[in-house]
Short mmCIF file of C-alpha atoms and ligand atoms in Angstrom, two decimals:
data_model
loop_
_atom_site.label_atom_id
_atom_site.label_comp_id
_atom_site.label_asym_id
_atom_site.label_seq_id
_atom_site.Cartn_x
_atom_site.Cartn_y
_atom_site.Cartn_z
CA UNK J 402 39.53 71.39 90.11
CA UNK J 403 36.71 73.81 89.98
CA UNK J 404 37.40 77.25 90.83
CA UNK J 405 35.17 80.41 91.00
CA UNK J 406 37.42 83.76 90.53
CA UNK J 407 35.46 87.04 91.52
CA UNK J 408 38.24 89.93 90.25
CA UNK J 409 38.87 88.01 87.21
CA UNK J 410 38.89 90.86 84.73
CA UNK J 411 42.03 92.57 85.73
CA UNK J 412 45.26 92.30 87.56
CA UNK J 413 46.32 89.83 89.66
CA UNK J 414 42.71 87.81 89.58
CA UNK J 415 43.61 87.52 86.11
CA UNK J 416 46.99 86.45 86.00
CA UNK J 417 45.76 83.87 88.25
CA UNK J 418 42.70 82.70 86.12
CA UNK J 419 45.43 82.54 83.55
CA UNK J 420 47.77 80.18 85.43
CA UNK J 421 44.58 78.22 86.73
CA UNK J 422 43.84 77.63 83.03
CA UNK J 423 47.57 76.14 81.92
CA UNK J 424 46.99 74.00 85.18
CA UNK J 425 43.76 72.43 83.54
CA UNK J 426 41.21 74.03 85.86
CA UNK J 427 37.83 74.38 85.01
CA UNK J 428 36.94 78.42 85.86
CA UNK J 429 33.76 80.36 86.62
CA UNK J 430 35.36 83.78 86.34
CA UNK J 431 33.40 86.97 87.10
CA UNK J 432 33.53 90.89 87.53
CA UNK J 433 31.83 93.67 86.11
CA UNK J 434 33.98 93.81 82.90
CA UNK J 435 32.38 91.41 80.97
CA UNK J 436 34.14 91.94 78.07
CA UNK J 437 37.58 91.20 79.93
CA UNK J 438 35.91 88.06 80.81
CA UNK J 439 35.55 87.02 77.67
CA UNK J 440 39.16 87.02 76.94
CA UNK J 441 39.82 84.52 79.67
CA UNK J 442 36.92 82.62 77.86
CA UNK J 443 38.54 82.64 74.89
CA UNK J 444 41.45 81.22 76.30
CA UNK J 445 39.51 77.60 76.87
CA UNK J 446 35.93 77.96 75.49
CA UNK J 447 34.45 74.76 77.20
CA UNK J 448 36.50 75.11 80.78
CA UNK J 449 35.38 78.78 81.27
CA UNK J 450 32.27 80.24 82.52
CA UNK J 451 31.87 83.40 83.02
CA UNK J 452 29.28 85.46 85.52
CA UNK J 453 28.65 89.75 85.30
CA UNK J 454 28.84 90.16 89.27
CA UNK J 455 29.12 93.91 91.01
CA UNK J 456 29.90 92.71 94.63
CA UNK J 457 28.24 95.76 96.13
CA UNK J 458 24.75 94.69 94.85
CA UNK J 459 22.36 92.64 96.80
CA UNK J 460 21.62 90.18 93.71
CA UNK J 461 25.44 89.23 93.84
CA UNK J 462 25.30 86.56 96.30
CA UNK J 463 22.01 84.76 93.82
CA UNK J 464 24.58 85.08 90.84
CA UNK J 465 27.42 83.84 92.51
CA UNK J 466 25.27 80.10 92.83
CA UNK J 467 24.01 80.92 89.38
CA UNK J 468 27.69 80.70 88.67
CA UNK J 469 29.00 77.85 90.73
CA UNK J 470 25.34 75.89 89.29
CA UNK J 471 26.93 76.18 85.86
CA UNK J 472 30.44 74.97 86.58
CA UNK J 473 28.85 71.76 88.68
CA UNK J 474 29.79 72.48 91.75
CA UNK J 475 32.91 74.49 93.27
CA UNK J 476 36.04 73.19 94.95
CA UNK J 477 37.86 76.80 95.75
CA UNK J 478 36.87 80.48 96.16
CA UNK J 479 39.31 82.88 95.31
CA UNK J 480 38.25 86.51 96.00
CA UNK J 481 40.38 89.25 93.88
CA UNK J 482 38.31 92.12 94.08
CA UNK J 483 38.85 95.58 95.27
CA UNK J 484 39.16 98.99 94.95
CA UNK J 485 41.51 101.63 96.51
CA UNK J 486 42.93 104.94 96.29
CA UNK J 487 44.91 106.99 98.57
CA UNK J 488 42.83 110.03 100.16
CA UNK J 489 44.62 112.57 101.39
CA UNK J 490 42.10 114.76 101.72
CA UNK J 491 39.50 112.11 103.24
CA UNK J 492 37.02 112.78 100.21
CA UNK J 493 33.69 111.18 101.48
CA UNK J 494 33.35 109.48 98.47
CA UNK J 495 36.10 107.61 98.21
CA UNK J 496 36.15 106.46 101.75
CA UNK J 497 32.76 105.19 102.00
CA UNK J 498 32.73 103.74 98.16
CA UNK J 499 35.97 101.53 99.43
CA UNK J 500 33.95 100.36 102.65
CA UNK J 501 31.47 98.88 100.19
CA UNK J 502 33.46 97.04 97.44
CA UNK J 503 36.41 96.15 99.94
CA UNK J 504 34.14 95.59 103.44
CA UNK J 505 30.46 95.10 102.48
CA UNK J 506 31.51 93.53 99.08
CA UNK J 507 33.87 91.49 100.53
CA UNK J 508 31.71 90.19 103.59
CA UNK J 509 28.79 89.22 100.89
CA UNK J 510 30.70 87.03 98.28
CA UNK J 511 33.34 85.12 100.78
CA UNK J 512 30.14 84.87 102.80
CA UNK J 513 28.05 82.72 100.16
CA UNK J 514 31.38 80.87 99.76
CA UNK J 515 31.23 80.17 103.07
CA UNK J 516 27.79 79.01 103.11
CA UNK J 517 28.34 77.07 99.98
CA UNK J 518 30.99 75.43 101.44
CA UNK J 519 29.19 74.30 104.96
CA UNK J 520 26.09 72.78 102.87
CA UNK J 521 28.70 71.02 100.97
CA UNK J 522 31.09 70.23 104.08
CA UNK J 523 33.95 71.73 102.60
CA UNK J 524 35.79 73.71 100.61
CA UNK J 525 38.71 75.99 100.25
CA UNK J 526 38.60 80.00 100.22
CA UNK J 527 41.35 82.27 99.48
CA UNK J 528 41.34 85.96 99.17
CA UNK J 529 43.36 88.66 98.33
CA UNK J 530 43.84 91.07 101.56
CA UNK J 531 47.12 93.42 101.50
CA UNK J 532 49.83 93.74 104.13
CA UNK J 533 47.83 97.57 103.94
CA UNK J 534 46.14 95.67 107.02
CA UNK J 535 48.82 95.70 109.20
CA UNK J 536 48.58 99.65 110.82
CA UNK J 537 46.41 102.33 110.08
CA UNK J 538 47.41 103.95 106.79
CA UNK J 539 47.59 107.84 106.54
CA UNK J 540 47.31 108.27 103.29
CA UNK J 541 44.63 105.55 102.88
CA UNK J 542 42.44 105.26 105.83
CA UNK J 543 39.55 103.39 104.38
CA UNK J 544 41.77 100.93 102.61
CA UNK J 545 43.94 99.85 105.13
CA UNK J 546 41.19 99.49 107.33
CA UNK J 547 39.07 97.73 105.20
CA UNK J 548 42.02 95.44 104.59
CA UNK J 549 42.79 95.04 108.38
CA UNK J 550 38.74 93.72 108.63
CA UNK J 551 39.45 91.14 105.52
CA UNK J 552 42.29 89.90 107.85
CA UNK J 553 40.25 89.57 110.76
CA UNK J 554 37.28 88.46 109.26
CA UNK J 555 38.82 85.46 107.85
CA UNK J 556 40.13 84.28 110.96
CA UNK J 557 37.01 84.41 112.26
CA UNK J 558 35.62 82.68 109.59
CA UNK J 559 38.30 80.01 110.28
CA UNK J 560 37.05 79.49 113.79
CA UNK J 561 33.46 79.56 113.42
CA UNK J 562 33.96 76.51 110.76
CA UNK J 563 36.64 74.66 112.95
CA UNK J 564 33.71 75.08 115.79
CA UNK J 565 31.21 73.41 113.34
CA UNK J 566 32.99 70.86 112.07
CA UNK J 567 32.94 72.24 108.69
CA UNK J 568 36.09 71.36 106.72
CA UNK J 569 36.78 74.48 105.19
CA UNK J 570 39.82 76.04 104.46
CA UNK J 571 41.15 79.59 103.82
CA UNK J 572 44.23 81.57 102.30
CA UNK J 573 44.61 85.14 103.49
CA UNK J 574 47.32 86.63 100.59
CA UNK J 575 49.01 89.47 101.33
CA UNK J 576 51.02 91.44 98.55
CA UNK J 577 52.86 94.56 98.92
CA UNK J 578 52.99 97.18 95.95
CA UNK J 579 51.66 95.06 92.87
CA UNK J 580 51.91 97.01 89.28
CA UNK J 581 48.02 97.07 88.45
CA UNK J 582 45.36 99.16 87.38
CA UNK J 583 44.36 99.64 90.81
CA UNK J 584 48.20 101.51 91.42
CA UNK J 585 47.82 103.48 88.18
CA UNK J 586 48.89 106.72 88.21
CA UNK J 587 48.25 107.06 91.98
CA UNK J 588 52.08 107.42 93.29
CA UNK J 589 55.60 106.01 92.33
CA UNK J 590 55.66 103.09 94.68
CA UNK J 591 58.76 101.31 95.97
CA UNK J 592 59.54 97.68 95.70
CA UNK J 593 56.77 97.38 93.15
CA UNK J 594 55.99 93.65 92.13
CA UNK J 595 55.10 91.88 88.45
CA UNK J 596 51.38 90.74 88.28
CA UNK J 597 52.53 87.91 86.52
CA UNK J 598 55.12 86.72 89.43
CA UNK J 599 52.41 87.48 92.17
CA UNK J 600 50.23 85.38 90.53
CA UNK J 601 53.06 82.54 90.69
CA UNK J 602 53.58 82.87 94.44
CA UNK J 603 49.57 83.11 94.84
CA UNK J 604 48.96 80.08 93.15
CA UNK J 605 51.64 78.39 95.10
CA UNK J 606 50.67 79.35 98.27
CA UNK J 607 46.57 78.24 97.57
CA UNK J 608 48.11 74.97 96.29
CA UNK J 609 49.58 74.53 99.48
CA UNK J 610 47.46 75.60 101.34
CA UNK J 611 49.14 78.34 103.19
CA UNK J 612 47.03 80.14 106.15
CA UNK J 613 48.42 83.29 105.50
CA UNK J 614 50.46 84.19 102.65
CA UNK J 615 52.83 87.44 102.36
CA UNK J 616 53.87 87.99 98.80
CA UNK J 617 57.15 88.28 98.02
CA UNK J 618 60.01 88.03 100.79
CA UNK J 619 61.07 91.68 100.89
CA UNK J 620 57.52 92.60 102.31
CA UNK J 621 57.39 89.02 104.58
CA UNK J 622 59.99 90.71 106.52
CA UNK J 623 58.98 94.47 106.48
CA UNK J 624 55.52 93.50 107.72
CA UNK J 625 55.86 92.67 111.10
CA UNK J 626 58.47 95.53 111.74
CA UNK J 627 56.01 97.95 111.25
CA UNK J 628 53.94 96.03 113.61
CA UNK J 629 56.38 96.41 116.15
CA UNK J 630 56.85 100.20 115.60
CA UNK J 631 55.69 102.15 118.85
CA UNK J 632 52.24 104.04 118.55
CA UNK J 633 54.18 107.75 119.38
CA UNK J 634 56.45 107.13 116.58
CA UNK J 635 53.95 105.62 113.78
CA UNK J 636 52.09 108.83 114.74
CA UNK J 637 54.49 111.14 113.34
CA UNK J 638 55.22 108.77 110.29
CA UNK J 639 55.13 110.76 107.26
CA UNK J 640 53.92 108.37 104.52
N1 NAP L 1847 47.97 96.27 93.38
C1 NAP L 1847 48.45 96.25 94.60
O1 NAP L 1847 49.48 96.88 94.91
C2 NAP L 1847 47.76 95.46 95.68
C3 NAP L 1847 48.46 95.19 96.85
C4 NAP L 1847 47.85 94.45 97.85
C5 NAP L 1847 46.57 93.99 97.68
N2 NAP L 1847 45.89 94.26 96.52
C6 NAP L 1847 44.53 93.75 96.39
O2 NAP L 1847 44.49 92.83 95.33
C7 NAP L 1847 43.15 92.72 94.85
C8 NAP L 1847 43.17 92.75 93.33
O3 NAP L 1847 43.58 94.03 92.89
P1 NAP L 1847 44.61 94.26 91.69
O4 NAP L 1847 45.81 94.92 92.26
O5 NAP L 1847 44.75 93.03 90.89
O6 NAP L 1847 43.86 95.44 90.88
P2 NAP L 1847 42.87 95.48 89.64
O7 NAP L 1847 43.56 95.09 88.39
O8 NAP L 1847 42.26 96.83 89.71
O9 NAP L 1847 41.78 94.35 89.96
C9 NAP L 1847 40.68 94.59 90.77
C10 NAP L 1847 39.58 93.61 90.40
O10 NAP L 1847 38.47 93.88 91.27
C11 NAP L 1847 37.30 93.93 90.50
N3 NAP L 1847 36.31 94.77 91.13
C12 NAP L 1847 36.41 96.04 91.58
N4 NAP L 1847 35.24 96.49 92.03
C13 NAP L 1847 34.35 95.47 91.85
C14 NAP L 1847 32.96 95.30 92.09
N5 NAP L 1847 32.22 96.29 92.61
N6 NAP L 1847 32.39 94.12 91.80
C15 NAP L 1847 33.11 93.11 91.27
N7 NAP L 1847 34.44 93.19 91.02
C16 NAP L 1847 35.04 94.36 91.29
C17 NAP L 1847 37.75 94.49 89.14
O11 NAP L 1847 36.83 94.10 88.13
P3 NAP L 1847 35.75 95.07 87.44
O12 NAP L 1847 36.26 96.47 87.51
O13 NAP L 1847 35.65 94.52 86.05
O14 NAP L 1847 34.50 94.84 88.22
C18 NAP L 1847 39.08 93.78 88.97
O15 NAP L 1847 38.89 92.52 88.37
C19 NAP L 1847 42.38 93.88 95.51
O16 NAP L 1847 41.64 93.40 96.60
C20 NAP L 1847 43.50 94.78 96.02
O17 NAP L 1847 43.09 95.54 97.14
C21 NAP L 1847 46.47 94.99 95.52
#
């Protein structure tokens, strides 16, 4: 199987790439860290390619079919990038720099996928959201939202292709508290998963090609309790 990784240089895009690798995948991996890259192509010289891609630039779509070009063709998209911080202070900065990487980023690259995979008549897309989708998040209001429009925009995705006739399919993953550079140092979060094991479940879930995918159990079932909480009472939440 051929699959392009975007959010391959860190975390759990590359525990995945790693697991992809044992599996005897062929990989087109890509981020701005090249030299992380490298060490996935060290891994398997001749089954790795590897792509310099900033999502928030308009030349990342071209570089993404550079990319796929190389590898021959793609079978899945897996989408791992993302920033976020909390900001509890609602610097500017940091909201609007996480509605580009995690909203217009995100929209570009699973976009071209998208396109990709209509030319080609199918295809398989998965991305990582977060279960930071579900409500509004105090302490981080542009990445909860941002994740809440990932959610939403894959779903629409999912209809617009079912409408088209396009046989395309997509994995929304949601994990809870993961222990990766994007946590670092931010907070002492509870329930806090293993890269290594998310990257287990993830690949499971793509492999069977789960719609939507909450990673692990613990947060499958604190999810949609929070959903249910009343809008007077997640007001006065103190997160
Ligand atoms: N950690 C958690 O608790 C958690 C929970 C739920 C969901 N998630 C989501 O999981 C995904 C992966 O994050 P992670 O936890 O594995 O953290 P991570 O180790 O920080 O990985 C983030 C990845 O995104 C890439 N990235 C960031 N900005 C980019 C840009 N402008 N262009 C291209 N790539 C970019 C990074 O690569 P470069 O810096 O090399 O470009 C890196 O490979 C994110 O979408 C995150 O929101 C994380």
């Amino acid at each position: 199987m051929r699959v392009v990784i975007i959010g391959a240089s860190s975390g759990m895009g590359q525990e995945v790439a790693k697991l992809l690798l044992d599996e005897g995948c062929r990989l087109g991996v890509a981020a701005r860290r090249e030299d992380r890259l490298q060490v996935l192509k060290q891994l398997a010289p001749d089954r790795v390619e590897t792509a310099t891609i900033d999502v928030t630039t308009e030349d990342a779509p071209t570089r993404l079919r550079a990319l796929i070009d190389r590898m021959g063709g793609m079978d899945l998209f897996f989408y791992s990038s993302g920033i976020g911080k909390q900001n509890r202070t609602l610097t500017p900065d940091i909201e609007l720099n996480t509605v580009n990487t995690n909203g217009m980023g995100f929209t570009r690259m699973v976009g071209e996928a998208y396109r990709y995979f209509a030319e080609r008549g199918e295809g398989h897309i998965a991305a990582i959201t977060s279960i930071a989708g579900t409500k509004g998040l105090g302490p981080a209001p542009s990445y909860s939202a941002t994740k809440a429009f990932q959610n939403v925009y894959l779903e629409a995705l999912e209809q617009q292709a079912n409408a088209r006739g396009l046989k395309i399919r997509f994995t929304d993953i949601r994990p809870g508290f993961v222990n990766t550079d994007l946590l670092s140092g931010d907070f002492n979060y509870p329930m806090m998963l293993k890269p290594d094991k998310a990257a287990r479940q993830i690949v499971h879930a793509i492999k069977a090609k789960r719609r939507v995918k909450v990673i692990d159990w613990k947060y499958a079932i604190l999810t949609p309790l929070w959903r249910l909480l009343p809008r007077p009472l997640w007001r006065h939440l103190k997160l």
